[in-house]
Amino acid sequence: MAKAWVIWSRWFLVAAVGCAGLLFAFIAVLDPFGLRVVAGQAARPIMDINQRFMYPQLVRSGRFDAAVLGTSTMRLLDPQTLSRGLDARFVNLAMNAATPWEQLQMAGLFRDQVRTPKRIIWGFDTTWCEPDATDPAKRLTPRPVPAWLSRDVRWTDWPKLLNLTNIEIAGRLMAYRLGWSRKRIRGDGYEVFTPPEASYDLARARSHIYAGSGGKPVDLEPLAVPAAIPETERAGWRFPALAWLEEAIAAFPKETQVMLVLPPAHLMAYPREGSAGGQRYAACKAGIAALARRHGATVVDYAHASPITAQDSNYWDPLHFRLPIAVRFGDELVAIAKGNPPLADGAARVLR
């Protein structure tokens, strides 16, 4: 009986190792995350619904010399529009809910892989202005990009691919190769992730926009009399992530044209102008403008009351605008980057 048990255990171990080897070979051959991609090679079709895991291979492919960075508020910027207007090859590397730290890692990967990037368009949400933005607990989301995906890949990184999620993504890639499935995200990182425009419902959108106030609209007009802020409190305002930002911008070649954008979220996404929080946010924006001046970057500020941000029908929720706004956003950024003035409605404020 004991001998039979030993024989069974040995065969079980051989079968387990063999099965693991076959699964690893399946992932390694298909290479869904493009670990073998180097400059001059095409990236794999993007099959993972979480774009942050797939973008590093787009950078390493060498196809692009300009990039969009930021969170989901920048994801509707179409790289094709930017590329046509600015004579560059744009890729959209904005990631849902990306923290400042995660954005910096993607910016660093792009800078290291592209010898002289032509242009960077970097969007900044209010998370950059949080006093604890640089705390270790706030560096990563629950869906962090593994550090080894944002640097040169080593042979020791390959075993990390052997897990159920990667087997699933490899299976999706095989289905695409066989013509049974479509890639999830366009090869330049662009995806319309918002619902179909035909399904838009203003009442439902307002329930999302004003979810923080029980679904009821609130007064968003700037305060007639700004809140009084003690000088001691004002002097204590800190925006530590801006030091990270300045280091990142300074590391780009001087030839790189850098545009820092505060995208047009709904007014509900910002502190009310004139309130204590609004004044603190204004101070943070002034800090972004100051570091931009020091490094010759352009700042485009949509994060204020305007015909875009005050109009409920422009939004699905407090952060995400609709496709017509995305088209205007992209076209206007192209015009501004080429030295033209923004549209006369004042939605974009430009500091060159």
CSV table of C-alpha atoms in Angstrom, one decimal:
chain,number,residue,atom,x,y,z
A,1,MET,CA,0.0,0.0,0.0
A,2,ALA,CA,2.8,2.4,0.9
A,3,LYS,CA,4.6,1.7,-2.4
A,4,ALA,CA,1.5,2.3,-4.4
A,5,TRP,CA,1.0,5.6,-2.6
A,6,VAL,CA,4.6,6.7,-3.4
A,7,ILE,CA,4.1,5.8,-7.1
A,8,TRP,CA,0.8,7.7,-7.2
A,9,SER,CA,2.4,10.7,-5.6
A,10,ARG,CA,5.3,10.7,-8.0
A,11,TRP,CA,3.0,10.6,-11.0
A,12,PHE,CA,0.8,13.3,-9.5
A,13,LEU,CA,3.9,15.5,-9.1
A,14,VAL,CA,5.0,14.8,-12.7
A,15,ALA,CA,1.5,15.6,-14.0
A,16,ALA,CA,1.3,18.8,-12.0
A,17,VAL,CA,4.7,20.0,-13.2
A,18,GLY,CA,3.9,19.0,-16.7
A,19,CYS,CA,0.6,20.9,-16.6
A,20,ALA,CA,2.3,24.0,-15.1
A,21,GLY,CA,4.9,23.8,-17.8
A,22,LEU,CA,2.3,23.6,-20.6
A,23,LEU,CA,0.4,26.6,-19.2
A,24,PHE,CA,3.6,28.6,-18.8
A,25,ALA,CA,4.6,27.8,-22.4
A,26,PHE,CA,1.1,28.8,-23.5
A,27,ILE,CA,1.5,32.2,-21.9
A,28,ALA,CA,5.1,32.6,-23.0
A,29,VAL,CA,4.4,31.9,-26.6
A,30,LEU,CA,1.4,34.2,-26.9
A,31,ASP,CA,3.1,36.8,-24.7
A,32,PRO,CA,-0.1,38.8,-24.1
A,33,PHE,CA,1.7,41.6,-22.2
A,34,GLY,CA,4.4,42.0,-24.8
A,35,LEU,CA,7.4,41.3,-22.6
A,36,ARG,CA,9.4,40.4,-25.7
A,37,VAL,CA,8.4,43.6,-27.5
A,38,VAL,CA,11.3,45.9,-28.2
A,39,ALA,CA,11.7,49.0,-30.4
A,40,GLY,CA,10.7,48.2,-34.0
A,41,GLN,CA,8.4,45.3,-33.0
A,42,ALA,CA,4.6,45.6,-33.0
A,43,ALA,CA,2.9,45.4,-29.6
A,44,ARG,CA,0.4,42.6,-29.0
A,45,PRO,CA,-3.3,43.4,-29.5
A,46,ILE,CA,-4.7,44.8,-26.2
A,47,MET,CA,-7.0,42.2,-24.8
A,48,ASP,CA,-7.0,43.0,-21.0
A,49,ILE,CA,-9.9,45.2,-19.9
A,50,ASN,CA,-7.5,46.9,-17.5
A,51,GLN,CA,-5.4,49.1,-19.8
A,52,ARG,CA,-2.7,49.8,-17.3
A,53,PHE,CA,-1.2,46.3,-17.7
A,54,MET,CA,-1.0,46.6,-21.5
A,55,TYR,CA,0.4,50.0,-22.0
A,56,PRO,CA,4.1,49.3,-21.2
A,57,GLN,CA,4.5,47.2,-24.4
A,58,LEU,CA,3.1,50.1,-26.5
A,59,VAL,CA,5.9,52.3,-25.1
A,60,ARG,CA,8.5,49.7,-25.7
A,61,SER,CA,7.4,49.1,-29.3
A,62,GLY,CA,9.0,52.4,-30.4
A,63,ARG,CA,6.0,53.3,-32.5
A,64,PHE,CA,5.2,56.5,-30.6
A,65,ASP,CA,7.1,59.7,-29.9
A,66,ALA,CA,4.4,61.6,-28.0
A,67,ALA,CA,2.1,60.6,-25.2
A,68,VAL,CA,-1.0,61.5,-23.2
A,69,LEU,CA,-0.7,60.9,-19.5
A,70,GLY,CA,-3.2,61.1,-16.6
A,71,THR,CA,-6.3,59.4,-15.4
A,72,SER,CA,-9.6,58.5,-17.0
A,73,THR,CA,-10.4,62.2,-17.4
A,74,MET,CA,-7.8,62.2,-20.2
A,75,ARG,CA,-8.6,58.8,-21.8
A,76,LEU,CA,-11.1,60.3,-24.4
A,77,LEU,CA,-8.4,62.3,-26.0
A,78,ASP,CA,-8.0,60.6,-29.4
A,79,PRO,CA,-4.3,60.1,-30.3
A,80,GLN,CA,-5.2,60.2,-34.0
A,81,THR,CA,-6.6,63.8,-33.6
A,82,LEU,CA,-3.4,64.8,-31.8
A,83,SER,CA,-1.1,63.1,-34.2
A,84,ARG,CA,-2.7,64.7,-37.3
A,85,GLY,CA,-2.7,68.2,-35.7
A,86,LEU,CA,0.7,68.2,-34.1
A,87,ASP,CA,2.9,66.1,-36.5
A,88,ALA,CA,3.7,63.5,-33.9
A,89,ARG,CA,2.9,59.9,-33.2
A,90,PHE,CA,0.7,60.0,-30.1
A,91,VAL,CA,-0.2,57.2,-27.7
A,92,ASN,CA,-2.8,57.6,-24.9
A,93,LEU,CA,-1.3,56.2,-21.7
A,94,ALA,CA,-3.9,57.6,-19.3
A,95,MET,CA,-5.1,55.0,-16.8
A,96,ASN,CA,-8.3,54.8,-14.8
A,97,ALA,CA,-7.8,56.1,-11.2
A,98,ALA,CA,-4.0,56.3,-11.7
A,99,THR,CA,-2.4,57.8,-8.7
A,100,PRO,CA,0.3,60.5,-9.1
A,101,TRP,CA,2.9,57.9,-8.3
A,102,GLU,CA,1.6,55.5,-11.0
A,103,GLN,CA,1.5,58.3,-13.6
A,104,LEU,CA,5.1,59.1,-12.8
A,105,GLN,CA,6.1,55.5,-13.4
A,106,MET,CA,4.5,55.6,-16.8
A,107,ALA,CA,6.0,59.0,-17.6
A,108,GLY,CA,9.4,57.6,-16.6
A,109,LEU,CA,9.0,54.5,-18.8
A,110,PHE,CA,8.1,56.7,-21.8
A,111,ARG,CA,11.1,59.0,-21.2
A,112,ASP,CA,13.5,56.1,-20.8
A,113,GLN,CA,12.3,54.2,-23.9
A,114,VAL,CA,11.8,57.2,-26.3
A,115,ARG,CA,15.1,59.0,-26.8
A,116,THR,CA,13.6,62.4,-27.5
A,117,PRO,CA,9.9,62.6,-27.0
A,118,LYS,CA,8.3,65.3,-29.2
A,119,ARG,CA,5.3,66.1,-26.9
A,120,ILE,CA,3.8,65.2,-23.6
A,121,ILE,CA,0.2,66.2,-22.7
A,122,TRP,CA,-0.3,65.4,-19.0
A,123,GLY,CA,-3.6,65.8,-17.2
A,124,PHE,CA,-3.9,66.6,-13.5
A,125,ASP,CA,-6.9,65.8,-11.3
A,126,THR,CA,-7.3,67.1,-7.8
A,127,THR,CA,-5.5,64.1,-6.4
A,128,TRP,CA,-2.2,65.9,-7.2
A,129,CYS,CA,-3.2,68.6,-4.7
A,130,GLU,CA,-3.9,66.3,-1.8
A,131,PRO,CA,-1.6,67.0,1.2
A,132,ASP,CA,-0.9,63.2,1.6
A,133,ALA,CA,-0.5,62.4,-2.1
A,134,THR,CA,3.0,61.1,-1.6
A,135,ASP,CA,2.2,58.9,1.4
A,136,PRO,CA,3.2,55.2,0.8
A,137,ALA,CA,-0.5,54.2,1.3
A,138,LYS,CA,-1.6,56.4,-1.6
A,139,ARG,CA,1.1,55.4,-4.1
A,140,LEU,CA,-0.9,52.5,-5.6
A,141,THR,CA,-4.5,51.7,-6.4
A,142,PRO,CA,-6.0,48.2,-5.7
A,143,ARG,CA,-4.9,47.5,-9.3
A,144,PRO,CA,-1.3,48.5,-9.3
A,145,VAL,CA,1.0,48.1,-12.3
A,146,PRO,CA,3.7,45.6,-11.3
A,147,ALA,CA,7.0,47.5,-11.1
A,148,TRP,CA,8.7,45.1,-13.6
A,149,LEU,CA,6.2,46.0,-16.3
A,150,SER,CA,7.4,49.6,-16.2
A,151,ARG,CA,11.1,48.8,-16.7
A,152,ASP,CA,13.3,46.6,-18.9
A,153,VAL,CA,12.1,43.1,-18.7
A,154,ARG,CA,14.4,40.4,-17.2
A,155,TRP,CA,14.3,36.7,-17.5
A,156,THR,CA,13.4,36.4,-13.8
A,157,ASP,CA,10.2,38.3,-14.6
A,158,TRP,CA,8.7,35.6,-16.7
A,159,PRO,CA,7.7,33.2,-13.9
A,160,LYS,CA,5.5,36.0,-12.5
A,161,LEU,CA,3.2,35.6,-15.5
A,162,LEU,CA,2.0,32.1,-14.4
A,163,ASN,CA,-1.4,32.9,-12.8
A,164,LEU,CA,-5.0,32.4,-13.6
A,165,THR,CA,-5.5,36.0,-14.8
A,166,ASN,CA,-2.7,35.8,-17.3
A,167,ILE,CA,-3.9,32.5,-18.6
A,168,GLU,CA,-7.3,34.1,-19.3
A,169,ILE,CA,-5.7,37.1,-21.1
A,170,ALA,CA,-3.5,34.7,-23.2
A,171,GLY,CA,-6.7,32.8,-24.0
A,172,ARG,CA,-8.4,36.0,-25.2
A,173,LEU,CA,-5.3,36.7,-27.4
A,174,MET,CA,-5.5,33.3,-28.9
A,175,ALA,CA,-9.2,33.9,-29.7
A,176,TYR,CA,-8.3,37.1,-31.4
A,177,ARG,CA,-5.6,35.4,-33.4
A,178,LEU,CA,-8.1,32.8,-34.5
A,179,GLY,CA,-10.6,35.6,-35.5
A,180,TRP,CA,-13.1,34.7,-32.7
A,181,SER,CA,-12.7,38.0,-30.8
A,182,ARG,CA,-11.9,41.7,-31.2
A,183,LYS,CA,-9.2,43.6,-29.4
A,184,ARG,CA,-10.5,45.6,-26.6
A,185,ILE,CA,-8.5,48.8,-27.0
A,186,ARG,CA,-7.1,50.4,-30.1
A,187,GLY,CA,-3.4,49.9,-30.7
A,188,ASP,CA,-2.6,53.5,-29.7
A,189,GLY,CA,-4.2,53.1,-26.3
A,190,TYR,CA,-7.5,54.8,-27.2
A,191,GLU,CA,-10.9,53.5,-26.1
A,192,VAL,CA,-14.3,55.0,-25.8
A,193,PHE,CA,-15.0,53.7,-22.3
A,194,THR,CA,-18.2,55.8,-21.7
A,195,PRO,CA,-21.6,54.4,-22.6
A,196,PRO,CA,-23.0,54.8,-26.1
A,197,GLU,CA,-24.2,58.4,-26.7
A,198,ALA,CA,-27.6,57.2,-27.8
A,199,SER,CA,-28.2,55.8,-24.3
A,200,TYR,CA,-27.6,59.2,-22.6
A,201,ASP,CA,-30.2,60.1,-20.0
A,202,LEU,CA,-29.9,63.5,-18.3
A,203,ALA,CA,-31.9,62.5,-15.2
A,204,ARG,CA,-29.7,59.5,-14.7
A,205,ALA,CA,-26.6,61.5,-15.3
A,206,ARG,CA,-27.6,64.1,-12.7
A,207,SER,CA,-28.2,61.3,-10.2
A,208,HIS,CA,-24.5,60.4,-10.7
A,209,ILE,CA,-23.2,64.0,-10.9
A,210,TYR,CA,-24.9,65.0,-7.6
A,211,ALA,CA,-24.5,61.7,-5.8
A,212,GLY,CA,-22.5,63.4,-3.1
A,213,SER,CA,-25.5,65.7,-2.3
A,214,GLY,CA,-28.1,63.0,-2.3
A,215,GLY,CA,-28.8,63.4,-6.0
A,216,LYS,CA,-30.0,66.9,-5.8
A,217,PRO,CA,-28.3,69.9,-7.5
A,218,VAL,CA,-26.5,72.3,-5.3
A,219,ASP,CA,-25.3,75.9,-5.6
A,220,LEU,CA,-22.0,75.8,-7.4
A,221,GLU,CA,-21.6,79.5,-8.1
A,222,PRO,CA,-18.4,81.0,-6.7
A,223,LEU,CA,-18.9,82.5,-3.2
A,224,ALA,CA,-19.6,86.3,-3.4
A,225,VAL,CA,-17.4,86.8,-0.4
A,226,PRO,CA,-14.4,84.3,-0.2
A,227,ALA,CA,-14.0,82.5,3.0
A,228,ALA,CA,-11.6,84.0,5.5
A,229,ILE,CA,-8.4,81.9,5.8
A,230,PRO,CA,-6.0,82.6,8.6
A,231,GLU,CA,-2.5,83.2,7.4
A,232,THR,CA,-1.2,80.5,9.7
A,233,GLU,CA,-3.5,78.0,7.9
A,234,ARG,CA,-2.6,79.3,4.5
A,235,ALA,CA,1.1,79.1,5.2
A,236,GLY,CA,0.7,75.4,6.2
A,237,TRP,CA,-0.7,74.4,2.8
A,238,ARG,CA,1.5,71.7,1.2
A,239,PHE,CA,1.3,70.0,-2.2
A,240,PRO,CA,4.1,67.4,-2.0
A,241,ALA,CA,3.3,65.7,-5.3
A,242,LEU,CA,4.2,68.8,-7.2
A,243,ALA,CA,7.8,68.2,-6.2
A,244,TRP,CA,7.5,64.8,-7.9
A,245,LEU,CA,6.0,66.5,-11.0
A,246,GLU,CA,8.8,69.1,-11.2
A,247,GLU,CA,11.4,66.4,-11.1
A,248,ALA,CA,9.6,64.4,-13.8
A,249,ILE,CA,9.3,67.4,-16.2
A,250,ALA,CA,12.9,68.5,-15.6
A,251,ALA,CA,14.0,65.0,-16.6
A,252,PHE,CA,12.5,65.3,-20.1
A,253,PRO,CA,14.8,66.6,-22.8
A,254,LYS,CA,14.6,70.4,-23.4
A,255,GLU,CA,13.3,69.6,-26.9
A,256,THR,CA,10.2,67.9,-25.6
A,257,GLN,CA,7.1,70.1,-25.7
A,258,VAL,CA,5.3,69.7,-22.4
A,259,MET,CA,1.6,70.7,-21.9
A,260,LEU,CA,0.1,70.4,-18.4
A,261,VAL,CA,-3.7,70.2,-18.5
A,262,LEU,CA,-6.3,70.5,-15.8
A,263,PRO,CA,-9.2,68.7,-17.6
A,264,PRO,CA,-12.8,69.8,-17.6
A,265,ALA,CA,-14.5,67.8,-14.9
A,266,HIS,CA,-18.0,68.9,-13.8
A,267,LEU,CA,-17.9,71.7,-11.1
A,268,MET,CA,-19.1,69.1,-8.6
A,269,ALA,CA,-15.7,67.5,-8.8
A,270,TYR,CA,-13.9,70.6,-7.5
A,271,PRO,CA,-14.1,72.5,-4.2
A,272,ARG,CA,-16.4,75.5,-4.6
A,273,GLU,CA,-14.6,78.6,-5.7
A,274,GLY,CA,-14.0,81.0,-2.8
A,275,SER,CA,-14.5,78.3,-0.2
A,276,ALA,CA,-11.5,77.3,2.0
A,277,GLY,CA,-11.1,74.2,-0.2
A,278,GLY,CA,-11.5,76.2,-3.3
A,279,GLN,CA,-8.7,78.6,-2.3
A,280,ARG,CA,-6.4,75.8,-1.4
A,281,TYR,CA,-7.0,74.2,-4.8
A,282,ALA,CA,-6.3,77.6,-6.4
A,283,ALA,CA,-3.0,77.7,-4.6
A,284,CYS,CA,-2.2,74.3,-5.9
A,285,LYS,CA,-3.0,75.4,-9.5
A,286,ALA,CA,-0.7,78.4,-8.9
A,287,GLY,CA,2.0,76.0,-7.9
A,288,ILE,CA,1.5,74.0,-11.1
A,289,ALA,CA,1.7,77.2,-13.2
A,290,ALA,CA,4.9,78.3,-11.4
A,291,LEU,CA,6.8,75.1,-12.0
A,292,ALA,CA,5.5,75.2,-15.6
A,293,ARG,CA,7.1,78.6,-16.0
A,294,ARG,CA,10.4,77.4,-14.7
A,295,HIS,CA,10.5,74.6,-17.3
A,296,GLY,CA,9.0,76.3,-20.3
A,297,ALA,CA,5.8,74.2,-20.2
A,298,THR,CA,2.3,75.3,-21.2
A,299,VAL,CA,-0.6,75.1,-18.8
A,300,VAL,CA,-4.2,74.8,-20.0
A,301,ASP,CA,-6.7,75.1,-17.2
A,302,TYR,CA,-10.3,73.9,-17.7
A,303,ALA,CA,-10.9,73.3,-14.0
A,304,HIS,CA,-13.1,76.3,-13.2
A,305,ALA,CA,-16.6,77.5,-13.8
A,306,SER,CA,-17.3,77.7,-17.6
A,307,PRO,CA,-19.9,76.8,-20.2
A,308,ILE,CA,-18.5,73.3,-20.2
A,309,THR,CA,-18.1,72.5,-16.5
A,310,ALA,CA,-21.3,74.1,-15.3
A,311,GLN,CA,-23.5,72.3,-17.9
A,312,ASP,CA,-24.9,69.0,-16.5
A,313,SER,CA,-25.8,67.7,-20.0
A,314,ASN,CA,-22.1,67.6,-20.8
A,315,TYR,CA,-21.4,64.8,-18.3
A,316,TRP,CA,-22.0,61.2,-17.4
A,317,ASP,CA,-20.8,61.8,-13.8
A,318,PRO,CA,-18.7,64.4,-12.0
A,319,LEU,CA,-15.5,63.3,-13.8
A,320,HIS,CA,-16.4,62.0,-17.2
A,321,PHE,CA,-17.5,64.3,-20.1
A,322,ARG,CA,-19.4,63.1,-23.2
A,323,LEU,CA,-17.9,62.6,-26.6
A,324,PRO,CA,-18.8,66.0,-28.1
A,325,ILE,CA,-16.8,67.6,-25.3
A,326,ALA,CA,-13.9,65.2,-25.9
A,327,VAL,CA,-13.8,66.2,-29.5
A,328,ARG,CA,-13.8,69.9,-28.6
A,329,PHE,CA,-11.2,69.2,-25.9
A,330,GLY,CA,-8.8,67.5,-28.3
A,331,ASP,CA,-9.2,70.0,-31.1
A,332,GLU,CA,-8.7,72.9,-28.7
A,333,LEU,CA,-5.5,71.4,-27.2
A,334,VAL,CA,-4.1,71.0,-30.7
A,335,ALA,CA,-4.9,74.6,-31.5
A,336,ILE,CA,-3.3,75.9,-28.3
A,337,ALA,CA,-0.2,73.7,-28.8
A,338,LYS,CA,0.2,75.3,-32.2
A,339,GLY,CA,0.2,78.8,-30.7
A,340,ASN,CA,-3.4,79.7,-31.4
A,341,PRO,CA,-5.8,81.2,-28.8
A,342,PRO,CA,-8.4,79.0,-27.2
A,343,LEU,CA,-12.1,79.4,-28.0
A,344,ALA,CA,-13.7,82.7,-26.9
A,345,ASP,CA,-16.1,81.1,-24.3
A,346,GLY,CA,-13.3,81.1,-21.7
A,347,ALA,CA,-13.5,77.4,-20.9
A,348,ALA,CA,-9.7,77.1,-21.4
A,349,ARG,CA,-7.3,79.4,-19.6
A,350,VAL,CA,-3.8,79.3,-21.1
A,351,LEU,CA,-0.5,80.1,-19.5
A,352,ARG,CA,2.4,79.8,-21.8
